[in-house]
Amino acid sequence: MQKKIKKPAKVPVHHAPPPNQVRIIGGQWKRSVLPVLQALGLRPTPDRVRETVFNWINHLRDGDWANAQVLDLFAGSGALGFEAASRGAASVTMVDTHTPVIRQLEENKTKLRADNVQLLRGDALLTAQGLAARGQRFDLIFLDPPYQQDFLAKVLPLCANLLKEGGMVYAESGLPLVFDEASALEKPEWMAPWEVIRADKAGTVYYHLLTYNKVPATA
């Protein structure tokens, strides 16, 4: 009599939402699916990357989001900002230059009843300058700009005046940022005061968690 061969148990597969949706990973709105506007250049941070990044941040903050002031300068889909709000950030300010995108974010904010989220329509660089001039400071800043434009070189220096002491910047890019002085690539001047806390790569996405080191004044 022939023995029956046992089939291997099925391993549950994590399916990503469609490209026009994002899913919140953790917090009070965990598993909530939000529509994303179909717009040119709108590129939500992948679930896998977002989960890794928020695990990093959660560890570094000892799981405490209660007093966190968060700025998302290139909000787009809102995936990063709504994730922070879901986890209990005291306030999340999302910025985007496109009116239709802001309208979609407003609808998602209403759907979630996200009272801790503020939406601003405007240019990211000008808005950053304005917030700094008004004395606003943040514990965490998200930077996920269009890859094809040199936005990080322009906006990262502005973040130095927006961060609270010990604050962090999350920066996403299509190329790795150069931090190591021993690297074959020359470290750009605008990266000089920044230190990488964590960094990784997923597909074509390079993502980094940074902290700012104040340059001591010369005598």
mmCIF file of C-alpha atoms in Angstrom:
data_model
loop_
_atom_site.group_PDB
_atom_site.id
_atom_site.type_symbol
_atom_site.label_atom_id
_atom_site.label_comp_id
_atom_site.label_asym_id
_atom_site.label_seq_id
_atom_site.Cartn_x
_atom_site.Cartn_y
_atom_site.Cartn_z
ATOM 1 C CA MET A 1 0.000 0.000 0.000
ATOM 2 C CA GLN A 2 1.413 3.325 -1.097
ATOM 3 C CA LYS A 3 1.926 5.898 1.627
ATOM 4 C CA LYS A 4 0.257 9.242 1.217
ATOM 5 C CA ILE A 5 2.670 12.110 0.886
ATOM 6 C CA LYS A 6 1.796 14.998 3.164
ATOM 7 C CA LYS A 7 1.577 18.330 1.445
ATOM 8 C CA PRO A 8 3.558 21.127 3.098
ATOM 9 C CA ALA A 9 1.479 23.562 5.117
ATOM 10 C CA LYS A 10 0.580 26.736 3.319
ATOM 11 C CA VAL A 11 2.528 29.755 4.460
ATOM 12 C CA PRO A 12 0.387 32.894 4.769
ATOM 13 C CA VAL A 13 1.377 35.492 2.212
ATOM 14 C CA HIS A 14 1.349 39.209 2.972
ATOM 15 C CA HIS A 15 -0.301 40.870 0.002
ATOM 16 C CA ALA A 16 0.435 44.531 -0.589
ATOM 17 C CA PRO A 17 -2.557 46.772 -1.328
ATOM 18 C CA PRO A 18 -3.118 47.907 -4.912
ATOM 19 C CA PRO A 19 -0.928 50.810 -6.149
ATOM 20 C CA ASN A 20 -3.794 53.270 -5.625
ATOM 21 C CA GLN A 21 -4.114 52.373 -1.934
ATOM 22 C CA VAL A 22 -1.971 52.400 1.192
ATOM 23 C CA ARG A 23 -2.512 50.391 4.336
ATOM 24 C CA ILE A 24 -1.667 51.619 7.824
ATOM 25 C CA ILE A 25 0.580 49.076 9.538
ATOM 26 C CA GLY A 26 0.320 49.866 13.251
ATOM 27 C CA GLY A 27 -1.452 51.889 15.912
ATOM 28 C CA GLN A 28 -5.105 52.759 16.383
ATOM 29 C CA TRP A 29 -5.883 52.657 12.641
ATOM 30 C CA LYS A 30 -3.952 49.456 11.965
ATOM 31 C CA ARG A 31 -5.056 47.693 8.738
ATOM 32 C CA SER A 32 -7.040 50.742 7.608
ATOM 33 C CA VAL A 33 -6.807 51.081 3.822
ATOM 34 C CA LEU A 34 -6.676 54.589 2.388
ATOM 35 C CA PRO A 35 -7.172 55.594 -1.251
ATOM 36 C CA VAL A 36 -4.272 57.315 -2.996
ATOM 37 C CA LEU A 37 -4.682 59.824 -5.788
ATOM 38 C CA GLN A 38 -3.428 58.592 -9.155
ATOM 39 C CA ALA A 39 -0.982 61.399 -9.857
ATOM 40 C CA LEU A 40 2.252 61.606 -11.800
ATOM 41 C CA GLY A 41 5.240 61.022 -9.545
ATOM 42 C CA LEU A 42 3.149 60.002 -6.508
ATOM 43 C CA ARG A 43 5.038 57.065 -5.029
ATOM 44 C CA PRO A 44 3.866 55.771 -1.641
ATOM 45 C CA THR A 45 6.579 54.373 0.620
ATOM 46 C CA PRO A 46 6.277 50.548 0.344
ATOM 47 C CA ASP A 47 4.747 48.642 3.275
ATOM 48 C CA ARG A 48 7.966 46.723 3.888
ATOM 49 C CA VAL A 49 10.055 49.900 4.075
ATOM 50 C CA ARG A 50 7.523 51.693 6.249
ATOM 51 C CA GLU A 51 7.358 48.789 8.687
ATOM 52 C CA THR A 52 11.151 48.707 9.007
ATOM 53 C CA VAL A 53 11.439 52.474 9.462
ATOM 54 C CA PHE A 54 8.740 52.648 12.128
ATOM 55 C CA ASN A 55 10.316 49.721 13.966
ATOM 56 C CA TRP A 56 13.560 51.727 14.026
ATOM 57 C CA ILE A 57 11.831 54.860 15.275
ATOM 58 C CA ASN A 58 9.714 52.966 17.793
ATOM 59 C CA HIS A 59 12.846 51.385 19.259
ATOM 60 C CA LEU A 60 14.735 54.690 19.451
ATOM 61 C CA ARG A 61 11.743 56.407 21.105
ATOM 62 C CA ASP A 62 11.140 53.483 23.485
ATOM 63 C CA GLY A 63 7.663 53.164 22.007
ATOM 64 C CA ASP A 64 6.674 56.619 23.274
ATOM 65 C CA TRP A 65 4.869 58.728 20.656
ATOM 66 C CA ALA A 66 2.707 60.720 23.066
ATOM 67 C CA ASN A 67 4.585 64.027 22.762
ATOM 68 C CA ALA A 68 5.993 63.582 19.261
ATOM 69 C CA GLN A 69 5.706 66.560 16.908
ATOM 70 C CA VAL A 70 6.021 65.274 13.329
ATOM 71 C CA LEU A 71 6.515 67.042 9.982
ATOM 72 C CA ASP A 72 5.947 65.327 6.615
ATOM 73 C CA LEU A 73 7.312 67.788 4.052
ATOM 74 C CA PHE A 74 6.475 65.813 0.898
ATOM 75 C CA ALA A 75 3.259 64.171 2.081
ATOM 76 C CA GLY A 76 2.025 62.730 -1.227
ATOM 77 C CA SER A 77 0.006 59.634 -0.327
ATOM 78 C CA GLY A 78 0.202 60.483 3.379
ATOM 79 C CA ALA A 79 1.478 56.974 4.164
ATOM 80 C CA LEU A 80 4.226 58.185 6.505
ATOM 81 C CA GLY A 81 2.279 60.967 8.187
ATOM 82 C CA PHE A 82 -0.876 58.929 8.841
ATOM 83 C CA GLU A 83 1.266 56.051 10.143
ATOM 84 C CA ALA A 84 2.849 58.390 12.703
ATOM 85 C CA ALA A 85 -0.563 59.792 13.637
ATOM 86 C CA SER A 86 -1.957 56.272 14.043
ATOM 87 C CA ARG A 87 0.813 55.424 16.486
ATOM 88 C CA GLY A 88 -0.121 58.337 18.734
ATOM 89 C CA ALA A 89 1.985 61.317 17.644
ATOM 90 C CA ALA A 90 0.768 64.483 19.361
ATOM 91 C CA SER A 91 0.695 66.344 16.044
ATOM 92 C CA VAL A 92 1.507 65.583 12.410
ATOM 93 C CA THR A 93 1.891 68.413 9.896
ATOM 94 C CA MET A 94 1.627 67.249 6.276
ATOM 95 C CA VAL A 95 2.760 69.479 3.417
ATOM 96 C CA ASP A 96 2.103 69.094 -0.300
ATOM 97 C CA THR A 97 2.101 71.538 -3.170
ATOM 98 C CA HIS A 98 -0.711 69.959 -5.220
ATOM 99 C CA THR A 99 -4.318 70.911 -4.462
ATOM 100 C CA PRO A 100 -5.828 67.554 -5.597
ATOM 101 C CA VAL A 101 -3.384 65.694 -3.332
ATOM 102 C CA ILE A 102 -4.297 67.890 -0.358
ATOM 103 C CA ARG A 103 -7.966 67.271 -1.115
ATOM 104 C CA GLN A 104 -7.419 63.500 -1.021
ATOM 105 C CA LEU A 105 -5.443 63.788 2.219
ATOM 106 C CA GLU A 106 -8.283 65.841 3.698
ATOM 107 C CA GLU A 107 -10.753 63.078 2.811
ATOM 108 C CA ASN A 108 -8.524 60.454 4.427
ATOM 109 C CA LYS A 109 -8.076 62.618 7.512
ATOM 110 C CA THR A 110 -11.861 62.888 7.815
ATOM 111 C CA LYS A 111 -12.291 59.132 7.308
ATOM 112 C CA LEU A 112 -9.854 58.400 10.155
ATOM 113 C CA ARG A 113 -11.062 61.295 12.333
ATOM 114 C CA ALA A 114 -7.402 62.233 12.611
ATOM 115 C CA ASP A 115 -7.622 65.362 14.748
ATOM 116 C CA ASN A 116 -3.853 65.260 15.330
ATOM 117 C CA VAL A 117 -3.172 65.867 11.612
ATOM 118 C CA GLN A 118 -2.759 69.331 10.060
ATOM 119 C CA LEU A 119 -2.591 69.803 6.287
ATOM 120 C CA LEU A 120 -0.718 72.628 4.564
ATOM 121 C CA ARG A 121 -0.697 73.301 0.839
ATOM 122 C CA GLY A 122 2.534 74.897 -0.319
ATOM 123 C CA ASP A 123 6.045 74.455 -1.642
ATOM 124 C CA ALA A 124 8.082 72.215 0.668
ATOM 125 C CA LEU A 125 11.153 74.459 0.764
ATOM 126 C CA LEU A 126 9.239 77.686 1.350
ATOM 127 C CA THR A 127 7.038 76.013 3.962
ATOM 128 C CA ALA A 128 10.099 74.681 5.792
ATOM 129 C CA GLN A 129 11.610 78.172 5.853
ATOM 130 C CA GLY A 130 8.345 79.650 7.123
ATOM 131 C CA LEU A 131 7.922 77.078 9.892
ATOM 132 C CA ALA A 132 11.509 77.628 11.049
ATOM 133 C CA ALA A 133 11.042 81.415 11.036
ATOM 134 C CA ARG A 134 7.975 80.997 13.268
ATOM 135 C CA GLY A 135 10.007 78.957 15.722
ATOM 136 C CA GLN A 136 8.290 75.623 15.132
ATOM 137 C CA ARG A 137 10.383 72.584 15.983
ATOM 138 C CA PHE A 138 9.789 68.881 15.395
ATOM 139 C CA ASP A 139 10.921 65.571 16.867
ATOM 140 C CA LEU A 140 10.670 63.763 13.552
ATOM 141 C CA ILE A 141 10.757 64.972 9.939
ATOM 142 C CA PHE A 142 9.865 62.818 6.938
ATOM 143 C CA LEU A 143 11.527 63.588 3.597
ATOM 144 C CA ASP A 144 10.283 61.522 0.651
ATOM 145 C CA PRO A 145 10.753 63.920 -2.281
ATOM 146 C CA PRO A 146 10.664 63.127 -6.026
ATOM 147 C CA TYR A 147 13.805 61.122 -6.784
ATOM 148 C CA GLN A 148 14.603 62.796 -10.089
ATOM 149 C CA GLN A 149 15.074 66.230 -8.502
ATOM 150 C CA ASP A 150 17.861 67.247 -6.139
ATOM 151 C CA PHE A 151 15.476 68.089 -3.303
ATOM 152 C CA LEU A 152 17.413 66.490 -0.447
ATOM 153 C CA ALA A 153 20.439 68.728 -1.076
ATOM 154 C CA LYS A 154 18.136 71.744 -0.743
ATOM 155 C CA VAL A 155 15.798 70.699 2.050
ATOM 156 C CA LEU A 156 18.080 68.783 4.442
ATOM 157 C CA PRO A 157 20.038 71.931 5.434
ATOM 158 C CA LEU A 158 16.694 73.593 6.266
ATOM 159 C CA CYS A 159 15.807 70.725 8.589
ATOM 160 C CA ALA A 160 18.662 71.683 10.898
ATOM 161 C CA ASN A 161 16.556 74.688 11.975
ATOM 162 C CA LEU A 162 13.388 72.612 12.347
ATOM 163 C CA LEU A 163 14.604 69.767 14.555
ATOM 164 C CA LYS A 164 14.341 69.655 18.307
ATOM 165 C CA GLU A 165 17.397 68.537 20.239
ATOM 166 C CA GLY A 166 17.778 64.809 19.607
ATOM 167 C CA GLY A 167 15.290 64.868 16.728
ATOM 168 C CA MET A 168 15.490 62.609 13.684
ATOM 169 C CA VAL A 169 15.031 62.926 9.928
ATOM 170 C CA TYR A 170 13.841 60.106 7.694
ATOM 171 C CA ALA A 171 15.168 60.568 4.154
ATOM 172 C CA GLU A 172 14.235 58.434 1.150
ATOM 173 C CA SER A 173 16.109 58.557 -2.136
ATOM 174 C CA GLY A 174 16.852 56.772 -5.384
ATOM 175 C CA LEU A 175 20.580 56.682 -4.556
ATOM 176 C CA PRO A 176 22.412 56.000 -1.277
ATOM 177 C CA LEU A 177 23.474 59.042 0.721
ATOM 178 C CA VAL A 178 27.213 59.292 1.387
ATOM 179 C CA PHE A 179 28.130 59.416 5.099
ATOM 180 C CA ASP A 180 31.356 57.475 5.387
ATOM 181 C CA GLU A 181 34.460 59.581 4.940
ATOM 182 C CA ALA A 182 36.256 56.425 3.780
ATOM 183 C CA SER A 183 33.773 55.933 0.944
ATOM 184 C CA ALA A 184 35.009 56.049 -2.636
ATOM 185 C CA LEU A 185 32.366 58.706 -3.222
ATOM 186 C CA GLU A 186 32.987 62.214 -1.935
ATOM 187 C CA LYS A 187 30.730 63.266 0.916
ATOM 188 C CA PRO A 188 28.824 66.396 -0.183
ATOM 189 C CA GLU A 189 29.117 69.502 1.966
ATOM 190 C CA TRP A 190 25.383 69.583 2.726
ATOM 191 C CA MET A 191 25.711 66.141 4.348
ATOM 192 C CA ALA A 192 28.595 67.185 6.624
ATOM 193 C CA PRO A 193 26.637 67.816 9.855
ATOM 194 C CA TRP A 194 24.397 64.743 9.471
ATOM 195 C CA GLU A 195 24.986 61.303 10.932
ATOM 196 C CA VAL A 196 23.218 58.126 9.841
ATOM 197 C CA ILE A 197 21.518 56.150 12.616
ATOM 198 C CA ARG A 198 20.083 53.435 10.391
ATOM 199 C CA ALA A 199 20.050 52.835 6.636
ATOM 200 C CA ASP A 200 18.829 50.122 4.300
ATOM 201 C CA LYS A 201 17.713 49.402 0.747
ATOM 202 C CA ALA A 202 14.614 47.758 -0.711
ATOM 203 C CA GLY A 203 14.605 47.371 -4.481
ATOM 204 C CA THR A 204 15.399 50.791 -5.903
ATOM 205 C CA VAL A 205 14.534 52.586 -2.650
ATOM 206 C CA TYR A 206 17.332 53.753 -0.339
ATOM 207 C CA TYR A 207 16.117 54.883 3.062
ATOM 208 C CA HIS A 208 17.971 56.510 5.924
ATOM 209 C CA LEU A 209 17.330 57.664 9.473
ATOM 210 C CA LEU A 210 19.488 60.667 10.332
ATOM 211 C CA THR A 211 20.393 62.838 13.269
ATOM 212 C CA TYR A 212 21.922 66.315 13.220
ATOM 213 C CA ASN A 213 25.261 67.088 14.842
ATOM 214 C CA LYS A 214 25.731 70.762 15.554
ATOM 215 C CA VAL A 215 29.037 72.052 14.277
ATOM 216 C CA PRO A 216 30.871 73.716 17.188
ATOM 217 C CA ALA A 217 31.468 77.420 16.718
ATOM 218 C CA THR A 218 35.045 78.361 15.898
ATOM 219 C CA ALA A 219 36.852 80.858 18.117
#
